[in-house]
Amino acid sequence: MIKENGKGLLIVISGPSGTGKGTICKRLLDEISNIKLSISMTSRKPRGQEINGVDYYFVTKDEFENRINNNEFLEYAIVYSGQYYGTPKSKIEEDLNNGTSVILEIDIQGALKVKEIVKDAIFIFIMPPSMKILKERLMNRKTESEEKVMERFKTAYKELNEFKKYNYVVVNDILDEAVDKVKSIILSERCRVDRIEDIYLDTPEEEIHEELMEKNFNNSNVEI
Ligand code: ADP
Ligand code: 5GP
């Protein structure tokens, strides 16, 4: 009945470090069909259990810079402690053209660059319930040293002011509720009228029915 344009959505999720982006994105992959998380490239070292090609593509600074020169990134930014983080573009174009939606979990500088390039991307800002809770989450995660936690926490104050540049803001207080909200945004965006190219009738019976409807409509016009 409906012919959609067949293109996946590009969904950009950002917000301060520790606000719960990664946790929410993992749930989205389990709960929404036909969606992928883009794997970023970074010059930072793997931490904990992180796996190359799963969590990130880990490369040296030199290799990252070579790839910048080869124009391989949709966006890239220098984020914490002078490390590069970037979104490789080749796979994303392929996925979107095949109808798969792609999530970019990237920092705010990167999100604003994507906004300039991809006009129909969807931008979702994940907000912590309070700065106190954000600090607790960063510390309890135990993935960074105390010094690095403080660097991320200070940056968070600046980043919060950018929320107005996004299309949606979701507060991640109760995890299930935050996941439901982000999920609803994505599912609603998939129903937007501008994604529909055409409507068509499936069977000859439906076409006959439409003709009858038109006749009735014309007759009722005459009576009026
Ligand atoms: P980000 O990807 O934004 O840096 P994470 O997803 O790693 O953040 O979450 C930071 C920490 O907070 C993790 O330890 C995670 O388990 C926890 N967390 C995420 N969302 C919630 C929530 N709604 N309630 C309590 N803890 C949460
Ligand atoms: P982490 O070191 O905690 O994995 O990530 C640090 C920050 O880098 C997070 O805010 C994360 O969203 C961001 N980030 C991860 N991948 C990319 C990317 O490809 N581009 C940009 N601009 N930021 C990214």
mmCIF file of C-alpha atoms in Angstrom, residues 34-134:
data_model
loop_
_atom_site.group_PDB
_atom_site.id
_atom_site.type_symbol
_atom_site.label_atom_id
_atom_site.label_comp_id
_atom_site.label_asym_id
_atom_site.label_seq_id
_atom_site.Cartn_x
_atom_site.Cartn_y
_atom_site.Cartn_z
ATOM 1 C CA ASN A 34 17.065 -2.953 10.853
ATOM 2 C CA ILE A 35 19.408 -0.672 12.776
ATOM 3 C CA LYS A 36 23.197 -0.617 13.264
ATOM 4 C CA LEU A 37 25.705 1.225 15.396
ATOM 5 C CA SER A 38 28.526 2.789 13.410
ATOM 6 C CA ILE A 39 31.949 1.697 14.677
ATOM 7 C CA SER A 40 34.146 4.750 15.123
ATOM 8 C CA MET A 41 37.886 4.967 14.680
ATOM 9 C CA THR A 42 40.088 6.364 17.433
ATOM 10 C CA SER A 43 43.720 7.007 18.225
ATOM 11 C CA ARG A 44 43.157 6.322 21.937
ATOM 12 C CA LYS A 45 44.334 3.032 23.396
ATOM 13 C CA PRO A 46 41.813 0.227 24.052
ATOM 14 C CA ARG A 47 40.693 0.071 27.682
ATOM 15 C CA GLY A 48 39.442 -2.891 29.721
ATOM 16 C CA GLN A 49 37.766 -5.544 27.598
ATOM 17 C CA GLU A 50 37.499 -3.401 24.440
ATOM 18 C CA ILE A 51 38.022 -5.244 21.147
ATOM 19 C CA ASN A 52 39.397 -3.793 17.913
ATOM 20 C CA GLY A 53 36.671 -3.741 15.233
ATOM 21 C CA VAL A 54 33.904 -4.174 17.822
ATOM 22 C CA ASP A 55 34.132 -1.215 20.214
ATOM 23 C CA TYR A 56 36.304 0.945 17.945
ATOM 24 C CA TYR A 57 38.853 0.598 15.199
ATOM 25 C CA PHE A 58 42.000 1.414 17.175
ATOM 26 C CA VAL A 59 44.748 3.043 15.093
ATOM 27 C CA THR A 60 47.835 5.160 15.704
ATOM 28 C CA LYS A 61 47.727 8.948 15.436
ATOM 29 C CA ASP A 62 49.743 8.741 12.195
ATOM 30 C CA GLU A 63 47.300 6.303 10.633
ATOM 31 C CA PHE A 64 44.354 8.448 11.714
ATOM 32 C CA GLU A 65 45.958 11.515 10.122
ATOM 33 C CA ASN A 66 46.599 9.602 6.873
ATOM 34 C CA ARG A 67 42.916 8.708 6.771
ATOM 35 C CA ILE A 68 41.946 12.353 7.361
ATOM 36 C CA ASN A 69 44.087 13.280 4.351
ATOM 37 C CA ASN A 70 42.358 10.567 2.291
ATOM 38 C CA ASN A 71 38.967 12.101 3.184
ATOM 39 C CA GLU A 72 37.768 8.861 4.796
ATOM 40 C CA PHE A 73 35.706 10.428 7.601
ATOM 41 C CA LEU A 74 32.168 11.798 7.644
ATOM 42 C CA GLU A 75 33.360 13.775 10.673
ATOM 43 C CA TYR A 76 36.196 13.588 13.166
ATOM 44 C CA ALA A 77 37.159 15.518 16.273
ATOM 45 C CA ILE A 78 39.860 15.712 18.887
ATOM 46 C CA VAL A 79 38.006 14.752 22.042
ATOM 47 C CA TYR A 80 39.543 13.978 25.431
ATOM 48 C CA SER A 81 43.307 14.165 26.120
ATOM 49 C CA GLY A 82 44.036 15.160 22.523
ATOM 50 C CA GLN A 83 42.851 11.869 21.003
ATOM 51 C CA TYR A 84 41.220 11.610 17.586
ATOM 52 C CA TYR A 85 37.767 10.062 17.190
ATOM 53 C CA GLY A 86 36.057 9.813 13.788
ATOM 54 C CA THR A 87 33.198 8.260 11.834
ATOM 55 C CA PRO A 88 34.379 6.306 8.748
ATOM 56 C CA LYS A 89 31.989 7.223 5.949
ATOM 57 C CA SER A 90 32.121 4.413 3.386
ATOM 58 C CA LYS A 91 30.083 1.814 5.321
ATOM 59 C CA ILE A 92 27.479 4.352 6.431
ATOM 60 C CA GLU A 93 26.509 5.359 2.890
ATOM 61 C CA GLU A 94 26.174 1.681 1.947
ATOM 62 C CA ASP A 95 23.960 0.874 4.967
ATOM 63 C CA LEU A 96 21.692 3.909 4.514
ATOM 64 C CA ASN A 97 21.219 3.141 0.820
ATOM 65 C CA ASN A 98 20.301 -0.457 1.721
ATOM 66 C CA GLY A 99 17.558 0.812 4.043
ATOM 67 C CA THR A 100 19.413 0.159 7.317
ATOM 68 C CA SER A 101 19.283 2.923 9.909
ATOM 69 C CA VAL A 102 22.629 3.886 11.413
ATOM 70 C CA ILE A 103 23.311 5.281 14.890
ATOM 71 C CA LEU A 104 26.328 7.517 15.440
ATOM 72 C CA GLU A 105 27.272 7.723 19.109
ATOM 73 C CA ILE A 106 29.593 10.693 18.894
ATOM 74 C CA ASP A 107 30.620 13.803 20.800
ATOM 75 C CA ILE A 108 28.992 17.189 20.382
ATOM 76 C CA GLN A 109 31.659 18.698 18.086
ATOM 77 C CA GLY A 110 31.169 15.717 15.740
ATOM 78 C CA ALA A 111 27.375 15.970 15.916
ATOM 79 C CA LEU A 112 27.471 19.619 14.867
ATOM 80 C CA LYS A 113 29.681 18.746 11.879
ATOM 81 C CA VAL A 114 27.247 16.013 10.791
ATOM 82 C CA LYS A 115 24.418 18.552 11.090
ATOM 83 C CA GLU A 116 26.084 20.701 8.435
ATOM 84 C CA ILE A 117 26.564 17.783 6.042
ATOM 85 C CA VAL A 118 23.514 15.531 6.470
ATOM 86 C CA LYS A 119 20.458 17.759 6.559
ATOM 87 C CA ASP A 120 17.934 15.016 7.302
ATOM 88 C CA ALA A 121 19.828 13.321 10.150
ATOM 89 C CA ILE A 122 18.075 13.095 13.542
ATOM 90 C CA PHE A 123 19.865 14.555 16.545
ATOM 91 C CA ILE A 124 19.146 13.245 20.044
ATOM 92 C CA PHE A 125 20.801 14.723 23.127
ATOM 93 C CA ILE A 126 21.031 12.453 26.179
ATOM 94 C CA MET A 127 20.890 14.552 29.336
ATOM 95 C CA PRO A 128 21.872 13.332 32.845
ATOM 96 C CA PRO A 129 19.215 13.758 35.577
ATOM 97 C CA SER A 130 21.688 15.926 37.547
ATOM 98 C CA MET A 131 25.396 16.759 37.579
ATOM 99 C CA LYS A 132 25.732 14.888 40.886
ATOM 100 C CA ILE A 133 24.404 11.701 39.298
ATOM 101 C CA LEU A 134 26.586 12.230 36.218
#
